[in-house]
Amino acid sequence: MARYRGSVCRLCRRETQKLYLKGDRCYSDKCAVERRAYPPGQHGQGRGKLSDYGLQLREKQKVKRMYGLAENQFRLTYKRATRVRGVTGHNLLMLLEIRLDNVVYRLGFAGSRAQARHWVRHGHFTLNGKKVNVPSLKVRVGDVVAVREKSREIAQLKQAMEAVARRQIPAWLEADPGNFQGTIKALPAREELTMPMQEQLIVELYSR
């Protein structure tokens, strides 16, 4: 599968807001958006007003990059959201939130979603006591995500957990740092997702 290997700070600047792709750097004064709050490129400061299609595309790109998905992955997630009862936009965000890599990030076991995805792929986590290595795995209410016994001495993981105070643990999750685990208490509600996302624009884009 294709992976983006360029500067992730450039992605934040393109969307002119923090996507928190760089871990601790995003919370410091070194953040690229703090230094240059305009799109990258020669004409970044002179871009004109976006069309309706442009606004829809930018919103889709922003959410896709925020969760670290490829285009095809994101499209398949949207199609699945259309088949779930309820509001399609809300379903889309819920399906993105209950991905295992995102849950690991939300629980504070990783500094960014990219780091969480890397550690899940390398088998550092268990789900209900069983080793897992699929970042896109969907968690359910009552599931317990834990760091494997052999992985609890990883220096970066310890650092991430020490910095968890910078990020508020969502109400639908319950973290237990002392035991290196977390529990899914409920499915995420739309009002609990505080990042500025306009999911209706994504629905309008795919409905064209």
Short mmCIF file of C-alpha atoms in Angstrom, two decimals:
data_model
loop_
_atom_site.label_atom_id
_atom_site.label_comp_id
_atom_site.label_asym_id
_atom_site.label_seq_id
_atom_site.Cartn_x
_atom_site.Cartn_y
_atom_site.Cartn_z
CA MET A 1 0.00 0.00 0.00
CA ALA A 2 1.26 3.48 -0.87
CA ARG A 3 2.43 5.64 2.00
CA TYR A 4 3.02 9.36 2.24
CA ARG A 5 6.72 9.89 2.99
CA GLY A 6 6.92 13.68 2.77
CA SER A 7 6.76 16.28 5.51
CA VAL A 8 3.64 15.84 7.63
CA CYS A 9 3.96 19.43 8.84
CA ARG A 10 3.35 20.42 5.22
CA LEU A 11 -0.01 18.61 5.37
CA CYS A 12 -1.06 20.63 8.42
CA ARG A 13 -0.08 23.85 6.68
CA ARG A 14 -2.06 22.84 3.58
CA GLU A 15 -5.19 22.54 5.71
CA THR A 16 -4.17 25.69 7.69
CA GLN A 17 -4.79 23.98 11.02
CA LYS A 18 -3.13 21.51 13.35
CA LEU A 19 -3.82 17.87 12.51
CA TYR A 20 -1.54 16.66 15.33
CA LEU A 21 0.51 14.41 13.05
CA LYS A 22 3.88 15.06 14.68
CA GLY A 23 3.29 14.20 18.33
CA ASP A 24 4.95 16.48 20.89
CA ARG A 25 6.12 18.92 18.22
CA CYS A 26 2.50 19.92 17.57
CA TYR A 27 2.22 21.19 21.15
CA SER A 28 5.42 23.26 21.02
CA ASP A 29 6.33 26.59 19.44
CA LYS A 30 8.10 24.64 16.69
CA CYS A 31 4.76 23.73 15.12
CA ALA A 32 4.78 24.72 11.44
CA VAL A 33 1.21 26.04 11.59
CA GLU A 34 2.17 28.36 14.44
CA ARG A 35 5.13 29.69 12.47
CA ARG A 36 3.55 29.91 9.01
CA ALA A 37 -0.22 29.80 9.11
CA TYR A 38 -0.73 29.68 5.34
CA PRO A 39 -0.59 26.91 2.71
CA PRO A 40 2.85 25.81 1.47
CA GLY A 41 4.19 26.54 -1.97
CA GLN A 42 5.12 29.56 -4.04
CA HIS A 43 1.54 30.85 -4.17
CA GLY A 44 0.48 29.75 -0.69
CA GLN A 45 -0.21 33.26 0.59
CA GLY A 46 -2.07 34.34 -2.52
CA ARG A 47 -4.66 31.59 -2.88
CA GLY A 48 -8.13 32.90 -3.68
CA LYS A 49 -11.53 31.91 -2.36
CA LEU A 50 -12.39 28.22 -2.73
CA SER A 51 -15.40 26.99 -4.67
CA ASP A 52 -18.01 24.72 -3.07
CA TYR A 53 -16.22 21.71 -4.55
CA GLY A 54 -12.90 23.03 -3.25
CA LEU A 55 -14.29 23.32 0.29
CA GLN A 56 -15.66 19.78 0.12
CA LEU A 57 -12.38 18.39 -1.19
CA ARG A 58 -10.30 20.16 1.43
CA GLU A 59 -12.52 18.82 4.22
CA LYS A 60 -12.20 15.28 2.90
CA GLN A 61 -8.43 15.62 2.57
CA LYS A 62 -8.17 17.07 6.08
CA VAL A 63 -10.07 14.22 7.77
CA LYS A 64 -8.33 11.58 5.66
CA ARG A 65 -4.90 12.93 6.60
CA MET A 66 -5.86 13.39 10.22
CA TYR A 67 -6.61 9.68 10.59
CA GLY A 68 -3.74 8.62 8.31
CA LEU A 69 -5.78 6.75 5.70
CA ALA A 70 -5.08 6.23 2.03
CA GLU A 71 -7.69 7.38 -0.49
CA ASN A 72 -9.08 3.91 -1.12
CA GLN A 73 -9.27 3.12 2.60
CA PHE A 74 -11.17 6.32 3.25
CA ARG A 75 -13.60 5.69 0.40
CA LEU A 76 -14.33 2.16 1.62
CA THR A 77 -14.92 3.50 5.13
CA TYR A 78 -17.39 6.02 3.73
CA LYS A 79 -19.24 3.28 1.81
CA ARG A 80 -19.52 1.27 4.99
CA ALA A 81 -20.88 4.35 6.80
CA THR A 82 -23.67 4.65 4.20
CA ARG A 83 -24.81 1.12 5.02
CA VAL A 84 -25.09 1.76 8.77
CA ARG A 85 -28.37 3.06 10.15
CA GLY A 86 -28.20 6.72 11.13
CA VAL A 87 -26.59 9.90 9.81
CA THR A 88 -23.91 9.02 7.28
CA GLY A 89 -21.49 11.75 8.35
CA HIS A 90 -21.70 10.77 12.01
CA ASN A 91 -21.30 7.10 11.09
CA LEU A 92 -18.17 7.93 9.11
CA LEU A 93 -16.51 9.69 12.04
CA MET A 94 -17.51 6.90 14.42
CA LEU A 95 -15.96 4.25 12.16
CA LEU A 96 -12.75 6.28 11.99
CA GLU A 97 -12.67 6.73 15.77
CA ILE A 98 -13.11 3.04 16.64
CA ARG A 99 -10.11 1.96 14.55
CA LEU A 100 -7.58 0.22 16.80
CA ASP A 101 -4.74 2.60 15.91
CA ASN A 102 -6.89 5.62 16.76
CA VAL A 103 -7.97 4.06 20.08
CA VAL A 104 -4.32 3.44 21.00
CA TYR A 105 -3.61 7.11 20.23
CA ARG A 106 -6.67 8.36 22.12
CA LEU A 107 -5.70 6.34 25.19
CA GLY A 108 -2.33 8.09 25.26
CA PHE A 109 -0.18 5.07 24.40
CA ALA A 110 1.29 6.90 21.39
CA GLY A 111 2.23 10.47 20.57
CA SER A 112 0.51 10.41 17.16
CA ARG A 113 -1.72 8.15 15.11
CA ALA A 114 1.20 7.28 12.85
CA GLN A 115 3.19 6.10 15.86
CA ALA A 116 0.18 4.16 17.14
CA ARG A 117 -0.24 2.48 13.75
CA HIS A 118 3.45 1.55 13.70
CA TRP A 119 3.31 -0.07 17.14
CA VAL A 120 0.10 -1.96 16.38
CA ARG A 121 1.62 -3.34 13.17
CA HIS A 122 4.62 -4.58 15.15
CA GLY A 123 2.42 -6.44 17.61
CA HIS A 124 3.01 -4.37 20.74
CA PHE A 125 -0.70 -4.42 21.75
CA THR A 126 -3.34 -6.95 22.68
CA LEU A 127 -7.11 -6.81 22.29
CA ASN A 128 -8.98 -8.73 24.98
CA GLY A 129 -5.76 -10.58 25.80
CA LYS A 130 -4.94 -11.62 22.22
CA LYS A 131 -2.05 -10.18 20.23
CA VAL A 132 -3.20 -8.02 17.29
CA ASN A 133 -1.32 -6.33 14.44
CA VAL A 134 -4.11 -4.86 12.28
CA PRO A 135 -4.43 -1.06 12.76
CA SER A 136 -7.81 -0.89 10.99
CA LEU A 137 -9.42 -3.42 13.34
CA LYS A 138 -12.70 -2.05 14.75
CA VAL A 139 -13.09 -2.19 18.53
CA ARG A 140 -16.37 -2.84 20.33
CA VAL A 141 -17.91 -1.73 23.60
CA GLY A 142 -16.30 -3.64 26.45
CA ASP A 143 -13.06 -4.42 24.60
CA VAL A 144 -9.80 -4.00 26.51
CA VAL A 145 -6.72 -2.70 24.69
CA ALA A 146 -3.44 -3.31 26.50
CA VAL A 147 0.30 -3.05 25.95
CA ARG A 148 1.98 -6.44 25.76
CA GLU A 149 4.08 -7.38 28.76
CA LYS A 150 7.26 -7.54 26.69
CA SER A 151 6.63 -4.08 25.19
CA ARG A 152 6.13 -2.10 28.39
CA GLU A 153 9.79 -1.13 28.64
CA ILE A 154 9.85 0.73 25.30
CA ALA A 155 11.21 4.20 26.08
CA GLN A 156 9.04 6.02 23.51
CA LEU A 157 5.89 4.37 24.82
CA LYS A 158 6.73 5.44 28.37
CA GLN A 159 7.34 8.99 27.17
CA ALA A 160 3.99 9.04 25.38
CA MET A 161 2.19 7.92 28.51
CA GLU A 162 3.95 10.55 30.60
CA ALA A 163 2.72 13.21 28.16
CA VAL A 164 -0.87 11.93 28.13
CA ALA A 165 -1.91 14.85 30.37
CA ARG A 166 -1.59 17.11 27.32
CA ARG A 167 -4.45 15.25 25.65
CA GLN A 168 -7.80 14.76 27.25
CA ILE A 169 -8.98 11.14 27.22
CA PRO A 170 -12.42 11.00 25.55
CA ALA A 171 -15.37 10.10 27.77
CA TRP A 172 -16.09 6.96 25.74
CA LEU A 173 -12.71 5.53 26.75
CA GLU A 174 -11.33 4.64 30.17
CA ALA A 175 -7.55 4.66 30.52
CA ASP A 176 -5.66 2.72 33.17
CA PRO A 177 -2.00 3.80 32.71
CA GLY A 178 -0.87 1.90 35.78
CA ASN A 179 -1.85 -1.39 34.14
CA PHE A 180 -0.94 -0.25 30.61
CA GLN A 181 -4.48 -0.76 29.35
CA GLY A 182 -7.70 0.97 28.41
CA THR A 183 -11.36 -0.02 28.05
CA ILE A 184 -13.95 1.00 25.45
CA LYS A 185 -16.91 2.16 27.56
CA ALA A 186 -19.19 3.21 24.72
CA LEU A 187 -19.26 4.15 21.06
CA PRO A 188 -18.15 7.75 20.45
CA ALA A 189 -20.90 10.35 20.15
CA ARG A 190 -20.55 13.20 17.66
CA GLU A 191 -20.38 15.87 20.36
CA GLU A 192 -17.37 14.11 21.91
CA LEU A 193 -15.27 14.67 18.79
CA THR A 194 -13.84 18.11 19.40
CA MET A 195 -11.62 18.47 16.33
CA PRO A 196 -13.13 20.94 13.82
CA MET A 197 -14.63 18.62 11.21
CA GLN A 198 -17.55 19.30 8.89
CA GLU A 199 -18.51 15.78 7.89
CA GLN A 200 -21.51 16.99 5.87
CA LEU A 201 -19.11 18.47 3.30
CA ILE A 202 -17.57 15.00 2.84
CA VAL A 203 -21.00 13.48 2.33
CA GLU A 204 -21.81 16.16 -0.26
CA LEU A 205 -18.52 15.46 -2.06
CA TYR A 206 -19.14 11.72 -2.35
CA SER A 207 -22.77 12.34 -3.30
CA ARG A 208 -21.83 14.23 -6.45
#
